[in-house]
Amino acid sequence: MKLITEVNNPLVTDRVTRLRDVRTSGREFRQFIKEITVLLATEATKNLPVTEVEVETPLQVASGQLIARPGPCIVSIMRAGNIMAETLRDLISEASIGFIGLARQAVTLEIDDYYTNLPSDIADRNCIVVDPMLASGNSLCVALRKLVDAGVPQITVVNILACPEGIQRITSEYPDVHMVVAKIDEALNDKGYILPGLGDAGDRVYGTDDH
Ligand code: URA
């Protein structure tokens, strides 16, 4: 399986371009994050196990497939991942949501691992980890370690933007993880921001900065 899929689609690119724009309001920013998450969902869910079923249409019996139970666990890397997790949960009614709370220290870029809440049957569920930004990969590595140690069978990561430094880190440390991204950006600056990027995703989603 390919380790990383960049979803090159005009609709995705349109929304990413609008997200980047510093003039985009908080309300629009949230809407574009939700729309991109939906657009990435088909790629992110393409390997989910299914159960064969038959249903009766008004005309005859049809064979089909439903998402196998237990459904996947969508894991939000808080706080910016929450809006993506809620959006995916609306698409996948069988899913549960887990939370991993990680805060990045502004100066040292070290990770403060402050909260974890995962379903007790996590070892029976495939996981879809969501975080709008894959920067250095420090947070994602902490989250992936927790999931691998908990025995999760299959992990997919969904990011809006990722940079080469973070991708290199994840693909070398977690080669079994499939990554789905809207756009691979150019680089990481010395403050840990993706370039050209979109700024601080959490601040823009939750209105905690000037945006
Ligand atoms: N997190 C963000 O919100 N933005 C970046 O550019 C990098 C990490």
XYZ file of N, CA, C and O and ligand atoms in Angstrom:
852
model
N 0.843 -1.198 0.000
C 0.000 0.000 0.000
C 0.885 1.258 0.000
O 1.941 1.275 0.624
N 0.417 2.295 -0.737
C 1.159 3.555 -0.729
C 1.145 4.146 0.670
O 0.111 4.136 1.347
N 2.275 4.688 1.126
C 2.316 5.226 2.487
C 1.557 6.543 2.601
O 0.963 6.835 3.630
N 1.634 7.346 1.548
C 0.956 8.646 1.620
C 0.203 8.924 0.322
O 0.720 8.689 -0.763
N -1.018 9.412 0.480
C -1.827 9.794 -0.676
C -2.145 11.280 -0.556
O -2.743 11.715 0.427
N -1.708 12.047 -1.542
C -2.072 13.474 -1.612
C -3.273 13.548 -2.549
O -3.185 13.144 -3.709
N -4.391 14.023 -2.014
C -5.626 13.998 -2.793
C -5.672 15.231 -3.707
O -6.080 16.306 -3.296
N -5.159 15.041 -4.915
C -5.098 16.143 -5.875
C -6.412 16.243 -6.623
O -6.624 15.567 -7.613
N -7.262 17.084 -6.136
C -8.597 17.230 -6.702
C -8.924 18.720 -6.681
O -8.647 19.392 -5.692
N -9.462 19.261 -7.766
C -9.692 20.708 -7.829
C -10.548 21.263 -6.685
O -10.320 22.370 -6.200
N -11.511 20.463 -6.232
C -12.366 20.947 -5.143
C -11.574 21.048 -3.837
O -11.708 22.010 -3.069
N -10.709 20.040 -3.619
C -9.861 20.059 -2.426
C -8.897 21.239 -2.499
O -8.740 22.005 -1.539
N -8.280 21.418 -3.657
C -7.305 22.505 -3.815
C -7.969 23.872 -3.631
O -7.401 24.766 -3.006
N -9.170 24.008 -4.156
C -9.925 25.256 -3.981
C -10.100 25.560 -2.492
O -9.839 26.667 -2.024
N -10.534 24.552 -1.721
C -10.786 24.777 -0.290
C -9.492 25.036 0.480
O -9.456 25.845 1.405
N -8.413 24.332 0.091
C -7.131 24.550 0.770
C -6.652 25.981 0.518
O -6.175 26.667 1.425
N -6.821 26.452 -0.715
C -6.399 27.810 -1.059
C -7.170 28.832 -0.228
O -6.614 29.796 0.301
N -8.461 28.603 -0.055
C -9.286 29.522 0.752
C -8.886 29.463 2.227
O -8.896 30.470 2.934
N -8.536 28.248 2.690
C -8.106 28.097 4.088
C -6.844 28.899 4.375
O -6.676 29.471 5.442
N -5.938 28.880 3.421
C -4.649 29.561 3.621
C -4.820 31.069 3.768
O -4.067 31.718 4.472
N -5.816 31.608 3.061
C -5.980 33.060 2.946
C -6.210 33.681 4.322
O -7.153 33.317 5.031
N -5.366 34.632 4.668
C -5.447 35.271 5.984
C -6.765 36.029 6.165
O -7.202 36.288 7.289
N -7.431 36.363 5.043
C -8.701 37.112 5.135
C -9.894 36.208 5.416
O -10.997 36.684 5.656
N -9.692 34.877 5.354
C -10.805 33.945 5.582
C -11.280 34.049 7.039
O -10.469 33.978 7.968
N -12.575 34.218 7.217
C -13.115 34.383 8.578
C -13.099 33.039 9.314
O -12.995 31.973 8.692
N -13.268 33.116 10.630
C -13.307 31.895 11.438
C -14.439 30.965 11.013
O -14.285 29.746 10.946
N -15.568 31.546 10.717
C -16.735 30.762 10.303
C -16.461 30.024 8.992
O -16.738 28.839 8.854
N -15.863 30.751 8.027
C -15.524 30.124 6.740
C -14.433 29.071 6.933
O -14.471 28.008 6.323
N -13.473 29.390 7.785
C -12.360 28.458 8.030
C -12.897 27.120 8.524
O -12.517 26.053 8.037
N -13.799 27.168 9.475
C -14.393 25.937 10.012
C -15.139 25.177 8.910
O -15.045 23.955 8.807
N -15.873 25.912 8.111
C -16.637 25.271 7.038
C -15.710 24.585 6.038
O -15.959 23.455 5.616
N -14.610 25.238 5.679
C -13.683 24.647 4.697
C -12.981 23.422 5.286
O -12.748 22.444 4.577
N -12.656 23.471 6.584
C -12.032 22.281 7.215
C -13.011 21.106 7.118
O -12.624 19.982 6.779
N -14.294 21.367 7.404
C -15.301 20.290 7.353
C -15.421 19.745 5.928
O -15.487 18.535 5.713
N -15.464 20.654 4.955
C -15.635 20.206 3.561
C -14.428 19.385 3.097
O -14.592 18.354 2.436
N -13.229 19.823 3.451
C -12.040 19.054 3.041
C -12.050 17.685 3.720
O -11.721 16.671 3.102
N -12.465 17.648 4.982
C -12.507 16.363 5.692
C -13.436 15.383 4.978
O -13.104 14.210 4.799
N -14.586 15.872 4.547
C -15.522 15.000 3.819
C -14.879 14.520 2.511
O -14.967 13.348 2.139
N -14.196 15.449 1.827
C -13.589 15.077 0.540
C -12.451 14.067 0.714
O -12.204 13.244 -0.170
N -11.746 14.132 1.850
C -10.657 13.173 2.096
C -11.181 11.836 2.619
O -10.468 10.829 2.604
N -12.420 11.835 3.069
C -12.955 10.643 3.745
C -13.024 9.418 2.838
O -12.778 8.303 3.289
N -13.330 9.614 1.561
C -13.433 8.419 0.691
C -12.084 7.705 0.627
O -12.026 6.475 0.684
N -11.012 8.480 0.508
C -9.684 7.869 0.448
C -9.319 7.252 1.809
O -8.804 6.142 1.895
N -9.643 7.968 2.877
C -9.247 7.515 4.217
C -9.989 6.262 4.664
O -9.522 5.544 5.545
N -11.144 6.008 4.086
C -11.960 4.872 4.544
C -11.946 3.712 3.555
O -12.671 2.732 3.742
N -11.113 3.803 2.524
C -11.263 2.818 1.436
C -10.870 1.400 1.838
O -11.292 0.454 1.186
N -10.106 1.256 2.929
C -9.729 -0.105 3.347
C -10.499 -0.596 4.573
O -10.133 -1.610 5.172
N -11.546 0.117 4.960
C -12.317 -0.346 6.123
C -12.981 -1.680 5.797
O -13.530 -1.861 4.697
N -12.971 -2.609 6.759
C -13.662 -3.885 6.520
C -15.171 -3.693 6.377
O -15.748 -2.796 7.001
N -15.766 -4.527 5.538
C -17.207 -4.448 5.315
C -17.846 -5.809 5.566
O -17.171 -6.836 5.561
N -19.141 -5.801 5.792
C -19.917 -7.028 5.972
C -20.893 -7.135 4.803
O -21.566 -6.154 4.471
N -20.933 -8.325 4.200
C -21.868 -8.535 3.084
C -23.291 -8.654 3.652
O -23.508 -9.356 4.642
N -24.232 -7.966 3.030
C -25.628 -8.038 3.472
C -26.558 -8.093 2.262
O -26.125 -7.840 1.133
N -27.806 -8.438 2.543
C -28.837 -8.309 1.515
C -29.912 -7.377 2.036
O -30.249 -7.427 3.226
N -30.396 -6.507 1.172
C -31.515 -5.631 1.561
C -32.611 -5.760 0.502
O -32.330 -6.104 -0.649
N -33.822 -5.484 0.951
C -34.924 -5.524 -0.013
C -35.181 -4.133 -0.532
O -35.483 -3.214 0.246
N -35.031 -3.932 -1.816
C -35.453 -2.673 -2.426
C -36.968 -2.790 -2.659
O -37.538 -3.876 -2.486
N -37.641 -1.745 -3.079
C -39.079 -1.900 -3.387
C -39.311 -2.913 -4.515
O -40.432 -3.388 -4.709
N -38.259 -3.285 -5.269
C -38.428 -4.157 -6.430
C -37.916 -5.575 -6.231
O -38.501 -6.539 -6.692
N -36.763 -5.717 -5.563
C -36.199 -7.062 -5.387
C -35.123 -7.024 -4.318
O -34.829 -5.975 -3.762
N -34.517 -8.173 -4.089
C -33.436 -8.231 -3.101
C -32.140 -7.790 -3.777
O -31.857 -8.169 -4.914
N -31.374 -6.964 -3.057
C -30.081 -6.505 -3.581
C -28.997 -6.888 -2.604
O -29.192 -6.809 -1.388
N -27.832 -7.318 -3.132
C -26.726 -7.560 -2.211
C -25.918 -6.280 -2.081
O -25.803 -5.486 -3.023
N -25.391 -6.074 -0.887
C -24.627 -4.856 -0.631
C -23.620 -5.088 0.469
O -23.388 -6.233 0.887
N -23.025 -4.016 0.928
C -22.012 -4.097 1.978
C -22.240 -2.969 2.976
O -22.557 -1.845 2.586
N -22.055 -3.306 4.247
C -22.115 -2.284 5.293
C -20.765 -2.250 6.007
O -20.051 -3.270 6.042
N -20.425 -1.113 6.580
C -19.188 -1.009 7.371
C -19.269 -2.039 8.502
O -20.265 -2.079 9.238
N -18.234 -2.877 8.614
C -18.243 -3.937 9.626
C -18.226 -3.336 11.038
O -17.683 -2.258 11.260
N -18.833 -4.048 11.957
C -18.824 -3.645 13.366
C -17.823 -4.465 14.135
O -17.678 -5.650 13.820
N -17.116 -3.966 15.156
C -17.235 -2.579 15.573
C -16.625 -1.664 14.523
O -15.644 -2.014 13.878
N -17.221 -0.501 14.367
C -16.733 0.465 13.375
C -15.379 1.011 13.806
O -14.862 0.667 14.868
N -14.800 1.848 12.976
C -13.491 2.404 13.317
C -13.570 3.364 14.499
O -14.650 3.839 14.835
N -12.419 3.612 15.092
C -12.347 4.689 16.090
C -11.666 5.871 15.409
O -10.577 5.736 14.861
N -12.348 7.006 15.429
C -11.749 8.232 14.912
C -11.016 8.863 16.082
O -11.614 9.097 17.140
N -9.730 9.086 15.918
C -8.945 9.612 17.044
C -8.578 11.055 16.748
O -7.865 11.344 15.776
N -9.078 11.942 17.592
C -8.784 13.365 17.423
C -7.537 13.728 18.210
O -7.455 13.453 19.407
N -6.590 14.361 17.528
C -5.478 14.959 18.271
C -5.944 16.373 18.618
O -6.153 17.216 17.744
N -6.214 16.564 19.902
C -6.812 17.816 20.369
C -5.768 18.935 20.315
O -4.594 18.676 20.509
N -6.261 20.169 20.099
C -7.672 20.453 19.971
C -8.121 20.573 18.532
O -9.301 20.413 18.211
N -7.166 20.848 17.625
C -7.574 21.169 16.253
C -8.213 19.987 15.533
O -8.970 20.159 14.590
N -7.925 18.751 15.993
C -8.495 17.580 15.330
C -9.985 17.413 15.586
O -10.672 16.690 14.849
N -10.497 18.072 16.642
C -11.895 17.805 17.026
C -12.906 18.089 15.920
O -13.861 17.334 15.737
N -12.714 19.141 15.187
C -13.693 19.513 14.160
C -13.677 18.474 13.028
O -14.725 18.130 12.469
N -12.494 17.925 12.728
C -12.418 16.873 11.700
C -13.061 15.584 12.222
O -13.762 14.883 11.484
N -12.839 15.288 13.510
C -13.400 14.059 14.093
C -14.929 14.101 14.083
O -15.597 13.129 13.714
N -15.482 15.235 14.457
C -16.949 15.371 14.469
C -17.510 15.220 13.055
O -18.567 14.621 12.843
N -16.802 15.783 12.079
C -17.262 15.695 10.690
C -17.256 14.244 10.208
O -18.216 13.776 9.585
N -16.181 13.519 10.515
C -16.112 12.109 10.095
C -17.153 11.265 10.815
O -17.743 10.360 10.243
N -17.376 11.588 12.074
C -18.355 10.835 12.868
C -19.756 10.960 12.266
O -20.553 10.015 12.289
N -20.033 12.131 11.696
C -21.332 12.317 11.045
C -21.457 11.453 9.791
O -22.562 11.117 9.371
N -20.321 11.109 9.186
C -20.348 10.266 7.990
C -20.391 8.783 8.330
O -20.908 7.979 7.577
N -19.744 8.417 9.454
C -19.594 6.993 9.801
C -20.325 6.752 11.115
O -19.752 6.916 12.200
N -21.575 6.348 11.017
C -22.368 6.250 12.250
C -21.876 5.123 13.160
O -22.127 5.137 14.358
N -21.140 4.147 12.602
C -20.632 3.028 13.413
C -19.387 3.422 14.207
O -18.907 2.637 15.038
N -18.842 4.597 13.921
C -17.555 4.958 14.530
C -17.716 5.458 15.956
O -18.783 5.941 16.345
N -16.630 5.325 16.729
C -16.562 6.017 18.015
C -15.448 7.059 17.887
O -14.664 7.013 16.940
N -15.401 7.979 18.834
C -14.333 8.987 18.803
C -13.462 8.834 20.037
O -13.978 8.732 21.159
N -12.148 8.797 19.826
C -11.191 8.822 20.928
C -10.470 10.164 20.911
O -10.434 10.842 19.879
N -9.907 10.534 22.060
C -9.221 11.827 22.145
C -7.814 11.651 22.697
O -7.620 10.906 23.667
N -6.877 12.317 22.067
C -5.517 12.380 22.613
C -5.167 13.865 22.697
O -5.166 14.573 21.681
N -4.934 14.326 23.914
C -4.668 15.751 24.122
C -3.172 16.001 24.189
O -2.492 15.526 25.102
N -2.667 16.730 23.208
C -1.234 17.022 23.139
C -1.075 18.511 22.870
O -1.664 19.026 21.932
N -0.290 19.194 23.690
C -0.055 20.619 23.450
C 1.423 20.814 23.141
O 2.290 20.211 23.775
N 1.662 21.674 22.157
C 3.047 21.927 21.746
C 3.552 23.177 22.469
O 2.948 24.235 22.372
N 4.646 23.033 23.220
C 5.221 24.198 23.889
C 5.750 25.166 22.836
O 6.459 24.745 21.911
N 5.394 26.458 22.980
C 5.709 27.432 21.925
C 7.210 27.540 21.650
O 7.626 27.638 20.497
N 8.047 27.516 22.683
C 9.483 27.764 22.473
C 10.242 26.470 22.191
O 10.935 26.337 21.175
N 10.055 25.477 23.062
C 10.857 24.243 22.913
C 10.262 23.278 21.889
O 10.940 22.364 21.438
N 8.997 23.470 21.530
C 8.241 22.583 20.642
C 8.060 21.193 21.253
O 7.655 20.250 20.569
N 8.391 21.067 22.563
C 8.176 19.771 23.216
C 6.686 19.526 23.408
O 5.886 20.458 23.467
N 6.322 18.244 23.545
C 4.914 17.877 23.606
C 4.478 17.639 25.043
O 5.104 16.871 25.780
N 3.396 18.318 25.422
C 2.773 18.093 26.725
C 1.610 17.126 26.503
O 0.618 17.481 25.873
N 1.768 15.896 27.001
C 0.797 14.819 26.764
C -0.208 14.868 27.927
O -0.007 14.249 28.952
N -1.314 15.642 27.775
C -2.147 15.959 28.934
C -3.441 15.157 29.045
O -4.098 15.191 30.086
N -3.837 14.413 28.008
C -5.142 13.740 28.114
C -5.249 12.614 27.096
O -4.905 12.804 25.928
N -5.718 11.461 27.532
C -6.010 10.371 26.589
C -7.322 9.726 26.994
O -7.515 9.402 28.174
N -8.232 9.568 26.048
C -9.505 8.899 26.315
C -9.877 8.094 25.062
O -10.300 8.654 24.061
N -9.644 6.774 25.141
C -9.894 5.889 23.996
C -10.912 4.841 24.401
O -10.976 4.466 25.581
N -11.713 4.331 23.450
C -12.688 3.298 23.825
C -11.979 2.046 24.349
O -10.867 1.737 23.918
N -12.635 1.318 25.265
C -11.983 0.161 25.895
C -11.720 -0.959 24.882
O -10.813 -1.755 25.058
N -12.509 -1.003 23.779
C -12.292 -2.047 22.774
C -11.434 -1.548 21.597
O -11.571 -2.028 20.473
N -10.547 -0.618 21.880
C -9.740 -0.001 20.805
C -8.933 -1.043 20.015
O -8.712 -0.885 18.814
N -8.535 -2.149 20.677
C -7.723 -3.170 19.986
C -8.528 -3.896 18.908
O -7.960 -4.582 18.063
N -9.867 -3.754 18.946
C -10.715 -4.388 17.927
C -11.105 -3.414 16.813
O -11.868 -3.770 15.919
N -10.644 -2.192 16.912
C -11.085 -1.172 15.943
C -9.909 -0.641 15.131
O -8.840 -0.386 15.692
N -10.126 -0.445 13.845
C -9.155 0.311 13.057
C -9.291 1.779 13.454
O -10.372 2.211 13.858
N -8.196 2.514 13.343
C -8.251 3.917 13.772
C -8.000 4.861 12.605
O -7.168 4.594 11.740
N -8.739 5.958 12.622
C -8.501 7.064 11.678
C -8.116 8.264 12.547
O -8.937 8.792 13.296
N -6.843 8.636 12.477
C -6.326 9.713 13.336
C -6.431 11.021 12.569
O -5.996 11.092 11.406
N -7.010 12.033 13.193
C -7.189 13.307 12.490
C -6.490 14.459 13.204
O -6.573 14.604 14.430
N -5.789 15.242 12.415
C -5.129 16.461 12.888
C -4.931 17.317 11.639
O -4.377 16.822 10.659
N -5.394 18.553 11.615
C -5.260 19.329 10.374
C -3.821 19.449 9.887
O -3.577 19.487 8.690
N -2.839 19.520 10.824
C -1.476 19.834 10.411
C -0.487 18.750 10.827
O -0.404 18.397 12.008
N 0.290 18.237 9.875
C 1.417 17.372 10.227
C 2.680 18.206 10.050
O 3.139 18.417 8.926
N 3.215 18.700 11.170
C 4.391 19.580 11.117
C 5.652 18.747 11.375
O 6.072 17.982 10.517
N 6.221 18.822 12.581
C 7.446 18.042 12.856
C 7.149 16.548 12.975
O 8.030 15.717 12.830
N 5.895 16.228 13.291
C 5.526 14.831 13.514
C 5.648 14.428 14.979
O 5.317 13.301 15.354
N 6.115 15.350 15.852
C 6.283 14.997 17.278
C 4.966 14.542 17.903
O 4.909 13.505 18.554
N 3.897 15.325 17.702
C 2.608 14.965 18.323
C 2.083 13.659 17.742
O 1.618 12.780 18.464
N 2.167 13.556 16.429
C 1.608 12.362 15.788
C 2.343 11.104 16.255
O 1.720 10.062 16.475
N 3.661 11.214 16.428
C 4.412 10.037 16.902
C 3.957 9.616 18.297
O 3.830 8.421 18.572
N 3.693 10.591 19.165
C 3.213 10.254 20.521
C 1.860 9.542 20.407
O 1.620 8.505 21.042
N 0.987 10.075 19.560
C -0.353 9.478 19.404
C -0.256 8.075 18.799
O -0.911 7.134 19.268
N 0.558 7.927 17.768
C 0.671 6.614 17.110
C 1.256 5.578 18.059
O 0.838 4.419 18.063
N 2.208 5.977 18.901
C 2.788 5.031 19.860
C 1.700 4.490 20.783
O 1.622 3.307 21.073
N 0.817 5.385 21.240
C -0.270 4.949 22.141
C -1.162 3.922 21.437
O -1.571 2.927 22.020
N -1.479 4.190 20.172
C -2.415 3.314 19.442
C -1.756 1.974 19.112
O -2.387 0.919 19.253
N -0.510 2.013 18.700
C 0.195 0.759 18.383
C 0.330 -0.067 19.671
O 0.050 -1.272 19.681
N 0.708 0.583 20.773
C 0.851 -0.145 22.052
C -0.492 -0.721 22.518
O -0.538 -1.727 23.206
N -1.585 -0.061 22.141
C -2.917 -0.557 22.544
C -3.390 -1.688 21.632
O -4.461 -2.251 21.842
N -2.617 -2.013 20.593
C -2.951 -3.159 19.731
C -3.874 -2.846 18.572
O -4.506 -3.754 18.015
N -3.958 -1.570 18.172
C -4.838 -1.202 17.048
C -4.340 -1.888 15.765
O -3.165 -1.802 15.422
N -5.246 -2.588 15.043
C -4.795 -3.365 13.881
C -4.357 -2.526 12.676
O -3.377 -2.844 12.034
N -5.089 -1.465 12.364
C -4.790 -0.707 11.136
C -5.006 0.785 11.421
O -6.029 1.151 12.007
N -4.027 1.608 11.045
C -4.130 3.040 11.358
C -4.008 3.861 10.077
O -3.098 3.645 9.277
N -4.938 4.799 9.916
C -4.872 5.774 8.814
C -4.830 7.162 9.446
O -5.549 7.424 10.414
N -3.972 8.021 8.918
C -3.877 9.391 9.426
C -4.427 10.334 8.364
O -4.126 10.160 7.178
N -5.236 11.290 8.776
C -5.765 12.289 7.832
C -5.314 13.684 8.272
O -5.590 14.107 9.405
N -4.598 14.360 7.388
C -4.171 15.743 7.635
C -4.652 16.611 6.484
O -4.770 16.134 5.357
N -4.847 17.886 6.773
C -5.137 18.830 5.685
C -3.802 19.196 5.012
O -3.654 19.063 3.806
N -2.840 19.669 5.809
C -1.510 19.998 5.278
C -0.452 19.166 5.983
O -0.554 18.914 7.194
N 0.559 18.762 5.224
C 1.696 18.052 5.818
C 2.959 18.625 5.174
O 2.920 19.149 4.067
N 4.086 18.530 5.886
C 5.345 19.002 5.291
C 6.316 17.827 5.205
O 6.149 16.810 5.904
N 7.323 17.941 4.347
C 8.221 16.810 4.106
C 8.896 16.292 5.389
O 9.084 15.083 5.549
N 9.241 17.209 6.307
C 9.926 16.783 7.536
C 9.050 15.821 8.345
O 9.517 14.782 8.834
N 7.774 16.179 8.503
C 6.860 15.328 9.281
C 6.573 14.007 8.567
O 6.518 12.943 9.189
N 6.412 14.098 7.262
C 6.114 12.879 6.489
C 7.276 11.897 6.599
O 7.090 10.701 6.829
N 8.496 12.429 6.471
C 9.691 11.584 6.561
C 9.736 10.867 7.918
O 10.003 9.675 8.015
N 9.416 11.631 8.979
C 9.461 11.049 10.328
C 8.437 9.925 10.468
O 8.748 8.841 10.958
N 7.213 10.175 10.033
C 6.155 9.164 10.216
C 6.409 7.943 9.324
O 6.298 6.802 9.785
N 6.784 8.172 8.075
C 6.964 7.007 7.191
C 8.146 6.161 7.643
O 8.144 4.948 7.450
N 9.164 6.779 8.273
C 10.283 5.933 8.717
C 9.962 5.235 10.033
O 10.319 4.077 10.221
N 9.245 5.921 10.942
C 8.972 5.273 12.246
C 7.724 4.388 12.218
O 7.615 3.442 12.996
N 6.768 4.732 11.344
C 5.510 3.959 11.297
C 5.170 3.591 9.845
O 4.195 4.103 9.271
N 5.960 2.709 9.231
C 5.761 2.409 7.810
C 4.445 1.694 7.494
O 4.058 1.626 6.328
N 3.752 1.206 8.518
C 2.465 0.534 8.250
C 1.282 1.498 8.249
O 0.143 1.106 7.980
N 1.545 2.752 8.596
C 0.454 3.734 8.681
C 0.227 4.368 7.314
O 1.171 4.786 6.647
N -1.034 4.425 6.894
C -1.377 5.089 5.628
C -1.745 6.536 5.933
O -2.548 6.787 6.834
N -1.137 7.470 5.195
C -1.452 8.883 5.408
C -2.233 9.432 4.223
O -1.880 9.175 3.071
N -3.263 10.200 4.527
C -4.069 10.853 3.493
C -3.996 12.356 3.760
O -4.330 12.800 4.870
N -3.518 13.122 2.785
C -3.389 14.567 2.992
C -3.998 15.310 1.810
O -4.010 14.807 0.687
N -4.474 16.529 2.109
C -4.995 17.358 1.015
C -3.833 17.945 0.230
O -3.874 18.006 -0.990
N -2.774 18.373 0.926
C -1.671 19.038 0.227
C -0.375 18.861 1.005
O -0.344 19.058 2.219
N 0.679 18.495 0.274
C 2.011 18.442 0.889
C 2.680 19.791 0.639
O 2.867 20.196 -0.515
N 3.009 20.485 1.730
C 3.579 21.823 1.620
C 5.092 21.761 1.508
O 5.689 20.687 1.444
N 5.714 22.988 1.542
C 7.137 23.063 1.200
C 8.078 22.706 2.327
O 9.055 21.997 2.136
N 7.841 23.239 3.525
C 8.850 23.097 4.584
C 8.273 23.468 5.946
O 7.113 23.885 6.052
N 9.137 23.329 6.944
C 8.796 23.683 8.324
C 9.719 24.840 8.700
O 10.920 24.779 8.410
N 9.199 25.895 9.346
C 10.130 26.955 9.745
C 10.694 26.669 11.137
O 10.324 25.666 11.775
N 11.566 27.562 11.633
C 12.240 27.240 12.904
C 11.317 27.414 14.110
O 11.689 27.095 15.233
N 10.095 27.909 13.878
C 9.118 27.980 14.974
C 8.143 26.817 14.903
O 7.133 26.772 15.617
N 8.380 25.888 13.988
C 7.519 24.705 13.887
C 6.262 24.922 13.070
O 5.335 24.109 13.129
N 6.212 26.006 12.282
C 5.053 26.242 11.408
C 5.329 25.739 9.993
O 6.447 25.850 9.497
N 4.275 25.219 9.378
C 4.376 24.750 8.006
C 4.337 25.953 7.059
O 3.551 26.887 7.265
N 5.191 25.916 6.025
C 5.239 26.970 5.004
C 4.821 26.418 3.650
O 5.286 25.324 3.302
N 3.995 27.107 2.847
C 3.349 28.368 3.217
C 2.262 28.207 4.278
O 1.938 29.149 4.980
N 1.682 27.024 4.427
C 0.788 26.731 5.536
C -0.472 27.552 5.584
O -0.936 28.098 4.576
N -1.009 27.644 6.790
C -2.236 28.423 7.003
C -2.239 29.070 8.384
O -3.246 29.588 8.840
N -1.075 29.048 9.050
C -0.987 29.608 10.405
C -1.317 28.545 11.429
O -1.137 27.348 11.187
N -1.802 28.974 12.583
C -2.148 28.024 13.645
C -3.588 27.551 13.453
O -4.540 28.322 13.618
N -3.733 26.286 13.078
C -5.068 25.769 12.740
C -6.013 25.864 13.942
O -7.165 26.270 13.804
N -5.530 25.496 15.129
C -6.384 25.538 16.323
C -6.868 26.951 16.607
O -8.047 27.178 16.889
N -5.962 27.925 16.518
C -6.355 29.322 16.758
C -7.399 29.775 15.749
O -8.346 30.485 16.087
N -7.230 29.372 14.515
C -8.173 29.836 13.480
C -9.527 29.133 13.607
O -10.566 29.728 13.340
N -9.521 27.860 14.035
C -10.803 27.150 14.237
C -11.536 27.737 15.447
O -12.745 27.964 15.403
N -10.788 27.989 16.515
C -11.450 28.371 17.770
C -11.396 29.866 18.075
O -11.845 30.284 19.143
N -10.833 30.637 17.146
C -10.869 32.089 17.309
C -10.051 32.576 18.490
O -10.413 33.567 19.135
N -8.942 31.887 18.772
C -8.135 32.297 19.917
C -6.964 33.175 19.515
O -6.067 33.421 20.293
N -6.963 33.625 18.243
C -5.938 34.589 17.828
C -6.649 35.713 17.100
O -7.850 35.868 17.221
N -5.927 36.447 16.263
C -6.510 37.621 15.620
C -7.331 37.330 14.372
O -7.818 38.240 13.729
N -7.450 36.040 13.976
C -8.074 35.745 12.683
C -9.567 35.973 12.704
O -10.198 35.714 13.682
N 0.283 23.425 13.766
C -0.402 24.428 13.185
O -1.524 24.723 13.578
N 0.169 25.103 12.171
C 1.395 24.801 11.686
O 1.855 25.434 10.736
C 2.102 23.739 12.305
C 1.523 23.066 13.345
